[in-house]
XYZ file of C-alpha atoms in Angstrom:
394
model
C 116.463 126.358 98.432
C 116.025 123.019 99.874
C 112.522 121.244 101.028
C 113.639 118.947 104.212
C 110.599 116.583 105.801
C 110.869 116.301 109.556
C 109.692 113.603 112.016
C 107.461 114.930 114.839
C 105.818 112.758 117.499
C 103.687 111.209 115.237
C 106.531 108.840 113.901
C 105.601 107.332 117.193
C 102.255 106.880 117.156
C 102.518 105.039 113.040
C 104.593 102.703 114.576
C 105.549 99.597 113.362
C 105.434 101.254 109.858
C 108.430 103.758 110.757
C 110.659 101.705 112.037
C 112.264 101.574 108.809
C 111.159 105.276 106.917
C 110.748 108.693 107.713
C 106.849 109.965 108.667
C 107.061 111.530 105.066
C 108.253 108.272 103.222
C 104.513 107.012 103.738
C 102.700 106.387 100.615
C 99.578 107.429 100.664
C 96.885 108.158 97.113
C 99.499 107.324 94.343
C 102.731 109.276 95.490
C 104.866 109.484 98.729
C 104.293 112.040 101.084
C 107.481 113.946 100.316
C 106.960 112.902 96.822
C 104.003 115.119 97.083
C 106.012 118.222 98.614
C 108.638 117.750 95.987
C 105.618 118.391 92.922
C 103.842 121.084 94.332
C 107.352 122.797 95.235
C 109.011 122.033 92.581
C 112.161 121.093 94.324
C 114.126 117.874 95.746
C 113.665 117.081 99.170
C 115.584 115.503 102.042
C 114.298 114.304 106.047
C 115.006 114.683 109.160
C 114.654 112.051 111.089
C 116.273 109.143 113.494
C 119.873 109.403 112.974
C 119.608 105.020 111.938
C 117.347 106.245 109.425
C 119.899 108.958 108.079
C 122.259 106.736 105.886
C 119.477 105.313 103.795
C 117.231 108.738 104.060
C 120.140 111.870 104.561
C 119.236 115.401 105.234
C 120.661 117.920 102.814
C 121.186 121.288 104.273
C 121.631 124.786 101.519
C 121.854 128.014 102.721
C 117.916 128.453 102.567
C 115.839 125.946 103.930
C 112.229 125.102 104.126
C 111.847 122.430 107.096
C 107.971 120.317 106.635
C 106.218 118.201 108.730
C 106.213 114.920 107.069
C 103.137 114.140 108.438
C 101.277 116.323 106.414
C 99.930 116.077 102.964
C 100.063 119.580 100.975
C 96.889 121.012 99.270
C 97.208 125.092 97.149
C 96.681 127.194 100.310
C 99.953 125.561 102.783
C 102.166 125.759 99.652
C 101.340 129.155 99.456
C 101.817 130.028 102.970
C 104.758 128.166 103.136
C 106.108 129.633 100.479
C 105.535 132.942 101.607
C 107.661 132.536 105.058
C 110.743 134.780 105.653
C 113.851 133.432 107.225
C 113.115 132.306 110.891
C 109.593 132.365 110.523
C 107.385 129.101 111.640
C 104.056 128.580 111.407
C 101.920 125.604 113.205
C 98.478 125.234 114.300
C 97.594 124.331 117.976
C 100.728 121.723 118.845
C 101.592 120.644 115.533
C 104.736 122.814 113.953
C 103.738 122.763 110.478
C 106.727 124.733 108.684
C 110.226 126.464 109.238
C 111.945 128.837 107.175
C 116.427 128.330 107.904
C 119.284 129.466 107.513
C 121.929 127.263 107.032
C 123.323 127.797 110.931
C 120.230 127.146 111.770
C 119.119 124.556 109.751
C 122.097 122.406 111.196
C 121.076 122.503 114.810
C 117.249 122.238 113.657
C 114.599 120.405 116.436
C 110.935 120.422 116.031
C 110.361 121.818 119.788
C 112.139 125.127 119.256
C 110.260 126.921 116.797
C 106.508 125.889 118.185
C 105.946 128.979 120.680
C 106.407 131.658 118.771
C 105.132 130.026 115.238
C 102.429 132.265 113.261
C 99.039 130.688 114.212
C 97.683 128.531 110.925
C 94.019 128.989 110.763
C 92.507 126.529 108.125
C 92.491 122.725 108.647
C 95.029 120.112 106.488
C 95.248 115.963 106.194
C 97.315 114.824 108.891
C 98.722 111.459 108.953
C 99.061 110.251 113.011
C 97.739 106.620 113.152
C 98.361 103.289 110.416
C 94.354 103.864 110.111
C 94.681 106.990 108.150
C 96.312 105.674 106.324
C 94.152 103.832 104.353
C 91.198 105.999 105.436
C 92.493 109.539 104.172
C 93.612 107.303 100.526
C 90.288 108.184 98.371
C 91.277 111.759 99.205
C 94.754 111.450 98.795
C 94.226 109.626 95.508
C 91.927 112.173 94.008
C 94.161 115.000 94.906
C 97.355 112.777 93.108
C 95.778 111.843 89.915
C 94.866 115.703 89.397
C 98.483 116.769 89.863
C 99.781 113.719 87.673
C 97.337 114.338 84.857
C 96.805 117.843 84.694
C 97.236 119.239 80.894
C 98.098 115.246 79.936
C 96.550 112.868 77.819
C 96.047 109.741 78.527
C 98.296 106.399 76.688
C 95.781 104.773 74.773
C 95.138 100.665 75.510
C 93.433 98.173 74.234
C 90.261 98.250 72.506
C 89.882 94.823 74.620
C 89.374 96.847 77.737
C 86.250 98.735 78.898
C 86.434 102.024 80.039
C 83.255 103.620 82.182
C 83.521 107.515 82.916
C 86.142 110.082 82.306
C 88.586 109.248 85.098
C 90.734 107.277 83.702
C 94.701 107.635 82.776
C 97.012 105.255 81.734
C 101.156 106.275 81.376
C 102.898 105.119 78.516
C 103.747 101.352 78.669
C 100.565 99.956 80.103
C 99.343 96.366 79.353
C 95.655 95.601 79.689
C 93.373 92.947 77.711
C 89.777 92.206 78.762
C 89.429 94.424 81.542
C 87.045 96.756 83.170
C 88.041 100.069 84.446
C 85.236 101.830 86.226
C 85.843 105.600 87.355
C 82.218 106.215 88.398
C 83.270 106.243 91.568
C 86.860 107.858 91.437
C 89.948 108.560 88.859
C 92.152 105.587 88.010
C 95.657 106.067 87.009
C 97.846 103.472 85.849
C 101.287 104.242 85.883
C 104.221 103.639 83.013
C 105.025 99.766 82.750
C 102.605 98.447 84.339
C 100.405 95.427 83.983
C 96.834 94.551 84.127
C 95.762 91.025 83.418
C 92.840 89.581 81.474
C 89.183 89.343 83.665
C 90.187 92.106 85.864
C 87.725 94.204 87.639
C 88.634 97.764 88.672
C 86.322 100.082 90.311
C 87.997 103.350 90.966
C 89.268 105.655 92.927
C 92.789 103.355 92.361
C 96.238 103.706 91.559
C 98.293 101.016 90.058
C 102.393 102.535 90.391
C 105.406 101.612 88.231
C 105.889 97.897 87.288
C 102.781 96.512 89.094
C 100.768 93.475 87.820
C 97.351 92.724 88.867
C 96.846 89.332 88.063
C 93.133 87.461 86.108
C 90.688 87.683 87.359
C 91.839 90.491 90.222
C 88.730 92.743 91.458
C 89.968 95.221 93.271
C 86.865 98.246 94.962
C 88.445 102.277 95.719
C 89.901 103.452 97.465
C 93.345 101.181 97.180
C 96.686 102.385 96.196
C 99.541 99.355 95.278
C 102.886 100.899 95.260
C 105.479 99.798 92.852
C 106.773 96.580 91.872
C 104.145 95.173 93.045
C 102.074 91.968 92.386
C 98.711 91.359 93.757
C 95.490 89.182 92.867
C 92.409 88.382 94.521
C 89.886 90.854 96.129
C 91.439 94.442 97.236
C 89.082 96.795 98.803
C 90.039 99.903 100.338
C 94.215 98.731 100.837
C 97.434 100.422 100.570
C 100.291 98.053 99.517
C 103.250 100.517 99.326
C 105.963 98.794 97.103
C 107.811 95.241 96.042
C 105.339 93.592 98.287
C 103.356 90.528 96.400
C 99.471 88.921 97.033
C 100.325 86.940 94.655
C 97.058 84.226 95.043
C 93.258 84.488 96.224
C 92.243 85.774 99.751
C 90.553 88.778 101.132
C 92.776 92.498 101.420
C 90.302 95.134 103.279
C 91.066 98.278 104.973
C 94.563 97.688 104.809
C 98.163 99.125 104.964
C 100.291 96.622 103.702
C 104.614 98.003 103.851
C 107.438 97.031 101.676
C 108.651 93.430 100.426
C 105.966 91.702 102.239
C 103.980 88.393 100.727
C 101.049 87.206 101.495
C 100.342 83.818 101.119
C 98.349 81.762 98.872
C 94.812 82.753 100.018
C 95.558 84.632 102.996
C 92.666 86.777 104.187
C 92.438 89.510 106.388
C 88.856 90.250 108.794
C 87.864 94.279 108.535
C 84.326 93.830 110.639
C 83.756 92.312 114.163
C 80.879 89.766 114.335
C 79.490 92.039 117.323
C 79.944 95.249 114.913
C 81.894 96.855 117.840
C 84.463 99.825 117.030
C 87.976 98.071 116.149
C 90.949 98.368 118.519
C 94.985 98.263 117.170
C 97.850 97.556 118.984
C 99.613 100.754 120.088
C 103.693 101.144 120.622
C 103.438 103.888 122.381
C 101.111 103.090 125.078
C 101.507 99.100 124.888
C 98.060 98.883 124.658
C 95.045 98.528 122.295
C 93.704 101.930 121.175
C 90.324 102.022 120.036
C 90.273 103.225 116.766
C 86.081 104.143 117.084
C 85.888 102.340 113.096
C 84.130 99.602 112.557
C 86.006 98.796 109.505
C 89.477 98.195 110.142
C 91.763 95.164 109.070
C 95.542 94.454 108.623
C 98.571 96.554 109.093
C 101.341 95.480 107.766
C 105.173 96.616 108.289
C 107.762 96.080 105.644
C 109.416 92.652 105.415
C 106.802 90.706 107.121
C 105.351 87.407 105.581
C 102.493 85.356 105.590
C 101.682 81.418 104.966
C 99.026 79.883 103.067
C 96.152 80.249 104.231
C 96.917 82.624 106.780
C 93.979 84.623 108.998
C 94.508 88.050 110.236
C 91.657 88.706 112.724
C 90.124 92.387 112.836
C 92.575 94.859 113.450
C 95.855 92.670 113.286
C 99.408 94.594 113.724
C 102.108 92.232 112.229
C 105.711 94.092 113.120
C 108.818 94.630 111.094
C 110.031 90.946 109.510
C 106.996 88.904 111.119
C 106.752 85.609 109.926
C 103.257 84.768 110.235
C 101.845 80.556 109.276
C 99.971 78.126 110.329
C 95.880 77.348 111.463
C 93.564 79.779 112.985
C 94.258 82.976 114.134
C 97.603 84.515 115.631
C 97.507 87.334 118.164
C 95.821 90.781 117.449
C 99.862 92.297 117.518
C 102.541 89.879 116.235
C 105.953 91.792 117.483
C 108.603 92.818 114.873
C 110.984 89.605 113.735
C 108.032 87.337 115.559
C 107.897 83.470 114.169
C 105.072 81.360 114.408
C 101.029 81.606 114.482
C 98.475 80.982 116.656
C 99.950 78.194 118.410
C 102.641 80.924 119.827
C 105.582 82.588 118.845
C 109.586 82.601 118.744
C 112.318 85.119 118.142
C 113.027 84.586 114.363
C 116.840 84.485 114.393
C 118.297 87.258 113.292
C 120.871 85.825 110.812
C 118.054 83.834 109.336
C 115.744 86.735 108.859
C 119.091 88.533 107.388
C 119.743 85.691 104.453
C 115.829 85.661 103.497
C 116.072 89.706 103.110
C 118.856 89.349 100.950
C 117.769 86.426 99.170
C 114.337 88.595 98.367
C 116.389 92.024 97.641
C 117.838 90.070 95.196
C 114.895 89.416 92.732
C 115.186 92.819 91.795
C 118.288 94.009 90.289
C 117.893 97.653 90.990
C 117.394 97.232 94.536
C 120.483 96.079 96.618
C 120.428 95.351 100.040
C 123.085 97.232 101.169
C 124.790 98.325 104.504
C 122.390 100.720 105.317
C 119.307 98.450 104.203
C 121.219 95.931 106.766
C 121.603 98.264 109.531
C 118.009 99.648 109.812
C 117.105 96.231 110.204
C 119.871 95.375 113.149
C 118.138 98.772 115.205
C 114.809 97.833 114.555
C 115.929 94.224 115.656
C 117.592 95.409 119.002
C 114.932 98.432 119.372
C 112.029 96.171 119.838
C 113.746 92.791 121.529
C 111.517 93.610 124.503
C 108.081 92.782 122.454
C 109.517 89.237 122.002
C 109.264 87.905 125.506
C 106.958 85.279 124.744
């Protein structure tokens, strides 16, 4: 039985975060959406996504295939109903196809639109990620669900007695290193994955997750609901943020109500605002309408796509969207939408030269021996560079 996570129209409203990945590869809580389904169904998973992404995120078809909407997070009710679908049956809520079960021949010709009209009607709610701000807004609930999923029936590893743990919702995998830190689970659980490090003087208030091989530097202040993905190094003050992986915020500065993609670097004293001075609702740049969309949120900070960078003392205004491989530096506030492959700051932008961007990306990958900047990775960035050319008419 194959589990295939498919993209629907949420992929477009989640840009620029989904330029470089399928929707189901988004991380919120502790796991990616795909990993959540894999855990719940005890199966390997693959992806139905844009053609230029398939080399890195292939689709694997078998004789029996469950296609599941990659923007939807699993829960016990959904898992039970999807597991009972018969071949050819689909399930939907309003105009959202949730899942369909197909044989090999039908799977090879899958398209979400084909199965919506005849789908069974689902009469309960679910968690769906449709806009970038949903990731930090729904991180609290998903972190609690993932914590329960990963720790049920298990006992936490023991950490040093120099630490203070408040409450009962603390879990550490083997290999965690922490000294002289405070972990408060009064407001939510705290999960430390294997081979993570929490350096001296750090204070963490749950819910919080630190994924494998990541580090919190000395004196870091973390408020829930925050997730730090794998292979990250984080310092300063962080509040209700999701940092996906292989990204660094190594110094002082505030990051709040934010999403930061993979392979990003925030220079020393980079800060983002998450509240407008007049307390009015925050608007975010929307790639589908090419205009600013009212989120209805009073608190909304930074949305940063993969491979983006900021120089020291960068100031991001409330509700800033930074595109793939943008490089931001200089004084003052840059614009609230920084296009993909843009180079500059408040004084203006130019196009980040493709060859130079690829050289930098190769150097960044070289710092992680287990990750390679191969042809699949390069092809994705090349396609994004071409797809976003019209946004860079500075």
